[in-house]
Coordinates of C-alpha atoms in Angstrom, one line a residue:
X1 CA 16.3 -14.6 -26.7
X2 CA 14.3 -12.2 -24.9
X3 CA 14.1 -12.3 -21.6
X4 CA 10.2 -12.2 -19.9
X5 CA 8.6 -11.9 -16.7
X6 CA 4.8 -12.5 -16.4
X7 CA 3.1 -10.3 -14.0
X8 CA 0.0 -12.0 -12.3
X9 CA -2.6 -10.3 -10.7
X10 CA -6.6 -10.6 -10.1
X11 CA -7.9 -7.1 -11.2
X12 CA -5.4 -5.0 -12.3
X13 CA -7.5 -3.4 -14.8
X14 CA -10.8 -2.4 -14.3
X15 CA -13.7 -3.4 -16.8
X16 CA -13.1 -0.6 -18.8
X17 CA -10.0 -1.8 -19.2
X18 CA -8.3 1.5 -17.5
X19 CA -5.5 0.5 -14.7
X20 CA -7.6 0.5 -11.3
X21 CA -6.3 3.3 -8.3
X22 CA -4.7 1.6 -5.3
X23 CA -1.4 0.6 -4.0
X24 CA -0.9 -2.4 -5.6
X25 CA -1.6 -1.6 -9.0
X26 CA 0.6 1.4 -8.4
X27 CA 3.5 -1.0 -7.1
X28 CA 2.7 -3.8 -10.5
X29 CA 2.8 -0.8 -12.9
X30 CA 6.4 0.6 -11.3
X31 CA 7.9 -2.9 -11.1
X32 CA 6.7 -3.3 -14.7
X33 CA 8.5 0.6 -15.3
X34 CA 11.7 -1.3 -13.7
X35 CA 12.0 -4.2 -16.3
X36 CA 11.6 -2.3 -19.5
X37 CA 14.2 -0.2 -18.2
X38 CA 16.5 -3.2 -17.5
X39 CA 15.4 -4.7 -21.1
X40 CA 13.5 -7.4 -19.6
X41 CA 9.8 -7.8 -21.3
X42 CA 7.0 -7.8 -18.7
X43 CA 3.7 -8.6 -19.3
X44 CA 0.6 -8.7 -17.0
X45 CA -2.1 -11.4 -16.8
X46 CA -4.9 -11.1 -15.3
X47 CA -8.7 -13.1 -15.5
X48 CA -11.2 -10.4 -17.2
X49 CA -14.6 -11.0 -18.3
X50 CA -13.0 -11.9 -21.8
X51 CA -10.3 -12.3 -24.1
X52 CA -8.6 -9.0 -24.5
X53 CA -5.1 -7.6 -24.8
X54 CA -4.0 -4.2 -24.1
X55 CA -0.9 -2.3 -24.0
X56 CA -1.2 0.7 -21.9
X57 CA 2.9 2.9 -21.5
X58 CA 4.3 0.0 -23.7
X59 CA 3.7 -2.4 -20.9
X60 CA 1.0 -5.7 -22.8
X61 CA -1.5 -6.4 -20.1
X62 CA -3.0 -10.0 -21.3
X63 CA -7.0 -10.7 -20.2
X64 CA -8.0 -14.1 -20.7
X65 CA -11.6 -15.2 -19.5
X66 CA -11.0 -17.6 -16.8
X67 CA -12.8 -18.2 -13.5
X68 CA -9.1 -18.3 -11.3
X69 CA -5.6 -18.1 -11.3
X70 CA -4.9 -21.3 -11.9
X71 CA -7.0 -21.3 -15.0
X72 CA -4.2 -18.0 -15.8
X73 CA -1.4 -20.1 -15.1
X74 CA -2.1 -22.8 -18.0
X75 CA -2.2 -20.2 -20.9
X76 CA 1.2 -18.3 -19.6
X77 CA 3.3 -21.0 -21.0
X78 CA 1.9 -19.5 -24.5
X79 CA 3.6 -16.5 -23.4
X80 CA 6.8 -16.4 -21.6
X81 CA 9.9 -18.8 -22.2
X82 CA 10.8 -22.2 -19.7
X83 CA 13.5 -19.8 -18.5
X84 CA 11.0 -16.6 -17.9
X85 CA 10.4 -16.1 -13.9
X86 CA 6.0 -15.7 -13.0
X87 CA 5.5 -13.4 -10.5
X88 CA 2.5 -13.1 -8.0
X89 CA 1.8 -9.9 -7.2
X90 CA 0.0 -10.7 -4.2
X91 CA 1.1 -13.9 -2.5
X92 CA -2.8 -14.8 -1.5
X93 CA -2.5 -15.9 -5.1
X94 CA 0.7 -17.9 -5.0
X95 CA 0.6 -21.4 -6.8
X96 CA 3.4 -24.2 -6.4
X97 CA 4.0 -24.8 -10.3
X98 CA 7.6 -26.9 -11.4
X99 CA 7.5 -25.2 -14.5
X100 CA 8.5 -21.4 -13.8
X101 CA 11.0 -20.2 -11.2
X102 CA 8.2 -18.1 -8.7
X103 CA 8.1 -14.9 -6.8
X104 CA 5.6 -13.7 -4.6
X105 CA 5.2 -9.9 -3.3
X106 CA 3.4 -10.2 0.4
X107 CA 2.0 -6.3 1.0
X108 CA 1.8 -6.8 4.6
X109 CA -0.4 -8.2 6.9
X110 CA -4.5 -7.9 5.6
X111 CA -5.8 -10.3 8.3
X112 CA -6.0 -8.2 11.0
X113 CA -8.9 -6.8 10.8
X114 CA -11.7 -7.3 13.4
X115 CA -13.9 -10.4 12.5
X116 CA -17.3 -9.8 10.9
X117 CA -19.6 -10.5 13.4
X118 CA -23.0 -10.7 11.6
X119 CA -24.9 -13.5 10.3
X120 CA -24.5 -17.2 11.2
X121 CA -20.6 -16.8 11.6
X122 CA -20.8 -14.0 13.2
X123 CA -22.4 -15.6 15.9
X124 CA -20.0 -18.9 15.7
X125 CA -17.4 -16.5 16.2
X126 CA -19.0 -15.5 19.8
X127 CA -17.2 -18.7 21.1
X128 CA -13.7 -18.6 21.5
X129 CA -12.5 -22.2 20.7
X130 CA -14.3 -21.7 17.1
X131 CA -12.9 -18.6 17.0
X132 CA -9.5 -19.8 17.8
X133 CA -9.7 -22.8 15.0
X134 CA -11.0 -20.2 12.4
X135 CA -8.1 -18.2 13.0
X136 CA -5.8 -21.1 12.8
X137 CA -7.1 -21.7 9.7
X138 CA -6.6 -18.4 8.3
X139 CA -3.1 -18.7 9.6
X140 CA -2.5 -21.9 8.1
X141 CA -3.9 -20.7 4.8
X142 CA -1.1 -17.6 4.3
X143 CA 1.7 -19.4 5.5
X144 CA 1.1 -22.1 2.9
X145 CA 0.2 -19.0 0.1
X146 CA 3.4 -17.5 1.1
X147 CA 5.4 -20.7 1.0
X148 CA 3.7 -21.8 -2.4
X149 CA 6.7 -19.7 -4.3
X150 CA 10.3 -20.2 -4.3
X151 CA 11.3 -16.8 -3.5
X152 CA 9.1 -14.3 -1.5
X153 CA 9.6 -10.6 -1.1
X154 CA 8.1 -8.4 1.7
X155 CA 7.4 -4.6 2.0
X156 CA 7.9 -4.6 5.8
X157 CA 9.3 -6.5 8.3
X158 CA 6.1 -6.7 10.4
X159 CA 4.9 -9.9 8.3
X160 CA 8.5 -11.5 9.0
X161 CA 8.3 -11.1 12.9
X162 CA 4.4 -12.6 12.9
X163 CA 5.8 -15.8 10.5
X164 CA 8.3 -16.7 13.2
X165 CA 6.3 -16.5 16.1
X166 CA 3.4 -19.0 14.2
X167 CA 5.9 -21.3 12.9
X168 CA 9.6 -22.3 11.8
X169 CA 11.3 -20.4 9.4
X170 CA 13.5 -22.8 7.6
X171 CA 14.4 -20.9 4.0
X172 CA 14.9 -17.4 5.3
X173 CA 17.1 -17.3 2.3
X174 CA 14.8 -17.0 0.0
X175 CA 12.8 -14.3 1.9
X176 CA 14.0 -10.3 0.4
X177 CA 12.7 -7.4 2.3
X178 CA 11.6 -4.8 -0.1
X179 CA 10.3 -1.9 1.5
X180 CA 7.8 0.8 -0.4
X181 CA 9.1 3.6 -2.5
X182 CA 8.2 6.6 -3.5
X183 CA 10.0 9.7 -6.0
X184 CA 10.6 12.8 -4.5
X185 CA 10.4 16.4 -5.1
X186 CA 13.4 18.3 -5.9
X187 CA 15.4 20.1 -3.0
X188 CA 14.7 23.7 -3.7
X189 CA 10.8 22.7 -4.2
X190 CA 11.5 21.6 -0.1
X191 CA 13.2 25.0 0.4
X192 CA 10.5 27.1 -1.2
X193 CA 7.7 24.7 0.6
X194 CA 9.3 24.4 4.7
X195 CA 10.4 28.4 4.2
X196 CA 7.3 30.2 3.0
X197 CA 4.8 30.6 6.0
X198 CA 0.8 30.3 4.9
X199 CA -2.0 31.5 6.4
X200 CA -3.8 28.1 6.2
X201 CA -2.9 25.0 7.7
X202 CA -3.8 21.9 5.1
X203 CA -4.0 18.3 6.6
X204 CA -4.6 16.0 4.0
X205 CA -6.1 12.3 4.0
X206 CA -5.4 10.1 0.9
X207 CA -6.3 7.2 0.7
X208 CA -9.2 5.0 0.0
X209 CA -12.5 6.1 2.0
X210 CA -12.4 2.6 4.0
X211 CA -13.3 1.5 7.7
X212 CA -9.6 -0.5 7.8
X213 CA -8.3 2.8 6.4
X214 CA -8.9 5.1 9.4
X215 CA -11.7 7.3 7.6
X216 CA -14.6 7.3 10.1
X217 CA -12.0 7.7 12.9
X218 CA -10.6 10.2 10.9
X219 CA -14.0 11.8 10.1
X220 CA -14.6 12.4 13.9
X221 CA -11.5 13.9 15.1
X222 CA -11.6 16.1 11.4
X223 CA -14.7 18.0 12.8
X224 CA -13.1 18.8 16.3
X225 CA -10.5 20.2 14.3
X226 CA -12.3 22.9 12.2
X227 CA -14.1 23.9 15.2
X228 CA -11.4 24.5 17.6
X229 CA -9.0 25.8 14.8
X230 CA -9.8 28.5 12.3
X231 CA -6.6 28.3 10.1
X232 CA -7.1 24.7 9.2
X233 CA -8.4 22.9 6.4
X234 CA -9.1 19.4 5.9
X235 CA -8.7 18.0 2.4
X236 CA -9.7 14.0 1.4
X237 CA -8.4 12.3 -1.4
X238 CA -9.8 9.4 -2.8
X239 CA -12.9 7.4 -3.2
X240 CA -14.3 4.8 -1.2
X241 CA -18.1 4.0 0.6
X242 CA -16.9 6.4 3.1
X243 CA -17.9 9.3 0.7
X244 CA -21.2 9.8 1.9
X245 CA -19.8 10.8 5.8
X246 CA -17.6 13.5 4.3
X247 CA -19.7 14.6 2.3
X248 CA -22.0 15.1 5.4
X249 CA -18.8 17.0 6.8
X250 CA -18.3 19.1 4.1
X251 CA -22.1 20.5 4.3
X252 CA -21.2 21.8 7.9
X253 CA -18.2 23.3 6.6
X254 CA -18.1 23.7 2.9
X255 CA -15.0 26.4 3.4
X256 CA -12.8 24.0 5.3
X257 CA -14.2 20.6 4.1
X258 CA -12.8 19.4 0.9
X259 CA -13.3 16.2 -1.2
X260 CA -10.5 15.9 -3.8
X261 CA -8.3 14.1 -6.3
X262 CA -5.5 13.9 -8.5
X263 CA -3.2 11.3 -11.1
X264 CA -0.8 9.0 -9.4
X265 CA 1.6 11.2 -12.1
X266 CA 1.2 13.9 -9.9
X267 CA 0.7 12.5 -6.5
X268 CA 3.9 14.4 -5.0
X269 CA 3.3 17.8 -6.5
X270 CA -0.3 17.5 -4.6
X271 CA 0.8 15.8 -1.3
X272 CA 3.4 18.9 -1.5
X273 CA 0.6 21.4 -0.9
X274 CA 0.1 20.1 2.6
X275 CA 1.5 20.2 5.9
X276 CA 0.3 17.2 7.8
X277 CA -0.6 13.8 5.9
X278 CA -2.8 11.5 8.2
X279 CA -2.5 7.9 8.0
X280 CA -5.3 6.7 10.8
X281 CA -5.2 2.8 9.6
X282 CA -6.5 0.5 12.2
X283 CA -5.7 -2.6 10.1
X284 CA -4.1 -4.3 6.9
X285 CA -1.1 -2.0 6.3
X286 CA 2.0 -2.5 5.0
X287 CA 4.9 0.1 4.4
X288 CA 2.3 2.2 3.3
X289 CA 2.2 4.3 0.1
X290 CA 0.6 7.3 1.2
X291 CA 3.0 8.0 4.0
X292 CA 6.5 7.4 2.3
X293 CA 5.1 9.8 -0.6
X294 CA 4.1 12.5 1.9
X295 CA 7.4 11.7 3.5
X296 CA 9.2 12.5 -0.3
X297 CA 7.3 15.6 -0.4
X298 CA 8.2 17.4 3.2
X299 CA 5.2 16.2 4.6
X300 CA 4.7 15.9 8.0
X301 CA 3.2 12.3 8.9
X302 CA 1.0 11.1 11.5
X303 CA 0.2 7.5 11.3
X304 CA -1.2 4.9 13.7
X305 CA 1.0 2.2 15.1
X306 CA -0.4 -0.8 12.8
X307 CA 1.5 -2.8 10.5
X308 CA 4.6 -1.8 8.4
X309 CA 4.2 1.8 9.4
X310 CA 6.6 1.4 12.6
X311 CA 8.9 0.0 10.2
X312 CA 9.4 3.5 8.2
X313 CA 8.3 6.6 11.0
X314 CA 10.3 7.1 13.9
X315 CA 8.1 8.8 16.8
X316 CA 9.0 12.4 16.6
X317 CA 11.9 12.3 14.4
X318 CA 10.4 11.8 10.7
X319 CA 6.7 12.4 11.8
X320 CA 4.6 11.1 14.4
X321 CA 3.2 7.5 15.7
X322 CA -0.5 7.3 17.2
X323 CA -2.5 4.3 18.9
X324 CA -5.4 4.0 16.5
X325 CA -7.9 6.1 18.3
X326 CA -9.6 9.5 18.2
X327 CA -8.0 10.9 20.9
X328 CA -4.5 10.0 20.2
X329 CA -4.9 11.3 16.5
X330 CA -6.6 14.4 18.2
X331 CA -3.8 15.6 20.8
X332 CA -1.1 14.8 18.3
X333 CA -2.5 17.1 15.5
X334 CA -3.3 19.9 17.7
X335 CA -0.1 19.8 19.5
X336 CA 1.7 19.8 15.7
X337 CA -1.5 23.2 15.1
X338 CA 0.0 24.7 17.9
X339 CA 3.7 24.2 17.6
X340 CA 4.5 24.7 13.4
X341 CA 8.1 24.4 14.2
X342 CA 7.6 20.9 14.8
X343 CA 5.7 20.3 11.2
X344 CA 8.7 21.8 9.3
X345 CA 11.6 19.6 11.2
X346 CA 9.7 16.5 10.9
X347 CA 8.9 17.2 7.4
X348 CA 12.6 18.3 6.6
X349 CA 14.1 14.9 8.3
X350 CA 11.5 12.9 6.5
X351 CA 12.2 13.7 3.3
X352 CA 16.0 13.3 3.5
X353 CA 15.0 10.2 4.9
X354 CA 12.8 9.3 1.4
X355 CA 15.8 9.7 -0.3
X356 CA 18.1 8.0 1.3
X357 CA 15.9 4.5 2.3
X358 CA 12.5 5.0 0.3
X359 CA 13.3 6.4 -3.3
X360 CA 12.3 4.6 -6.4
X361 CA 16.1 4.1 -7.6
X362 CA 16.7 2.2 -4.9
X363 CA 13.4 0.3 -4.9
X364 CA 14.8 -0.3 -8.9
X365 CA 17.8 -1.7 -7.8
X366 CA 16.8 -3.9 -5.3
X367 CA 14.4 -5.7 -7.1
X368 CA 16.9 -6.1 -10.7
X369 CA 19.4 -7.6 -8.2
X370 CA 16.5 -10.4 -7.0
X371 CA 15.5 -10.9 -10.2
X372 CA 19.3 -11.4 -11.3
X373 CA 19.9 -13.3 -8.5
X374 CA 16.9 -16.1 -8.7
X375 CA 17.2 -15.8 -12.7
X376 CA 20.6 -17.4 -12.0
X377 CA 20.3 -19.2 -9.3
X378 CA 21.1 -23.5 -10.4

């Protein structure tokens, strides 16, 4: 009998039916690379706007035209065996089902992000005992996502540490620590790259053009850059509603400026082309994407001190930890301008770092041993 896993997801395709860019579609389409490769069958459900099925890289994505997951969850029996695991690829979408064995992927924690404070609960927010329930409520809300499958698997240990100060841990056991991954380039692609001297100095953001992302903190400390610093350039990769601010940038300096993109096929070859990659999240981050592929390329990284990425950047030994603010971000990059050597040591510990903690064989191997594991598990 064939063994299956179903995938489950809220938008993993767009409605065009093409996969959509961000980290955890890049993470559902890898662990869906890892099965096939173990001859275990994966296929991804998702609700769509109607019945459709594709199969994009050999991998069936199934759309059914439901309003939620739950209405997903009663047509997956059709699919997958007794036996077959479900997997929630985000745990805000866990269910407690008795029919499937369950695992839930947390991504790190998304909820702290200042509260909105327009509109009516904006202003019921002003006082701090609603405030405080709201929050509660919120907390109470994950923990009982989370605890909704039988097995649970983390990116960072950052979610871990918050769960046992809010309440008691009592199954740890069921609780893996998966951290991000990422390929890397070859070793004499490193050589060429941290040996060859350039006239320009490239900093590169990539990532989605969000608030929670860093971008208009980013956008600030960017100009001060280009007008102190004539060698450097400042590149942004991605797409977001922060497009329109860079784009007011890149009119000032349309030499030094640069909107850009790429395919995730070829994300390290591009994040290779750069010396510093900036990762200026204020909230919601796990063990970020962006940085462990900068770190598989030689990239030097300079990150804020929010969420998982304490958990994979050492201060000054494989790239650089800020408080989220402009002039932390600001004194760290132009002391990095000013000393180069610093760039190329960082970048060289980081990458032997990717390989030994954050490649994508060992990110492979970790999960096949959880799925082993639960699959037989009485």
């Amino acid at each position: 009998m064939t063994e299956k896993v179903a995938i489950i997801y809220v938008n993993y395709l767009d409605e065009f039916g093409n996969v959509k860019i961000g980290g955890i579609e890049t993470y559902i389409t890898s662990l869906s690379n890892a099965f096939v490769k173990n001859n275990v069958t994966p296929i991804i459900f998702q609700p769509y706007y109607k019945n459709e099925v594709f199969h994009l890289n050999g991998i069936q994505i199934i759309c059914l035209k439901v309003d939620n997951i739950d209405g997903i969850l009663s047509e997956v029996p059709n699919y997958i065996n007794s036996s077959d695991l479900i997997i929630f690829a985000g745990d805000q979408y866990s269910k407690k089902i008795s029919t499937h064995k369950t695992i839930c992927i947390q991504h790190g924690i998304y909820w702290d992000l200042p509260l909105e404070k327009s509109g009516i609960r904006g202003f019921l927010l002003q006082y701090k005992l609603i405030e405080m329930i709201y929050r509660l409520k919120r907390f109470k809300s994950v923990i009982s996502n989370f605890n909704n499958s039988d097995y649970k698997v983390c990116v960072d240990y950052n979610f871990i540490n918050w769960l046992r100060t809010i309440t008691n841990v009592n199954n740890e056991e069921t609780i893996t620590v998966i951290p991000n991954f990422s390929k890397c380039i070859d070793k004499k692609a490193v050589a060429d790259k941290l040996n060859t001297k350039r006239d320009k100095l490239k900093i590169l953001f990539a990532r989605r053009f969000e608030e929670y992302r860093g971008v208009n903190l980013f956008l600030n400390i960017a100009e001060k850059l280009v007008n102190i610093y004539p060698n450097v350039e400042i590149h942004f990769a991605g797409s977001g509603p922060g497009k329109e601010k860079i784009e007011c940038l890149i009119k000032k300096f349309p030499d030094r400026v640069f909107i850009t993109k790429y395919e995730s096929s070829e994300v390290l070859s591009f994040t290779s082309q750069y010396d510093i990659s900036v990762i200026p999240s204020i909230g919601s981050e796990g063990t970020s994407l962006s940085a462990i592929e900068a770190m598989s390329s030689a990239t030097c990284v300079v990150s804020s001190n929010v969420g998982g990425l304490t958990n994979i950047i050492i201060d000054g030994y494989n790239g650089y930890i800020c408080q989220p603010t402009e002039d932390s971000f600001f004194k760290r990059i132009s002391m990095l301008i000013d000393n180069p050597e610093k760039i190329k040591e960082t970048s060289e510990v980081a990458y032997n770092l990717a390989i030994s903690s954050f490649s994508l064989t060992r990110w492979e191997k970790s999960w096949i041993n959880l799925y082993n594991m639960v699959k037989n598990e009485k």
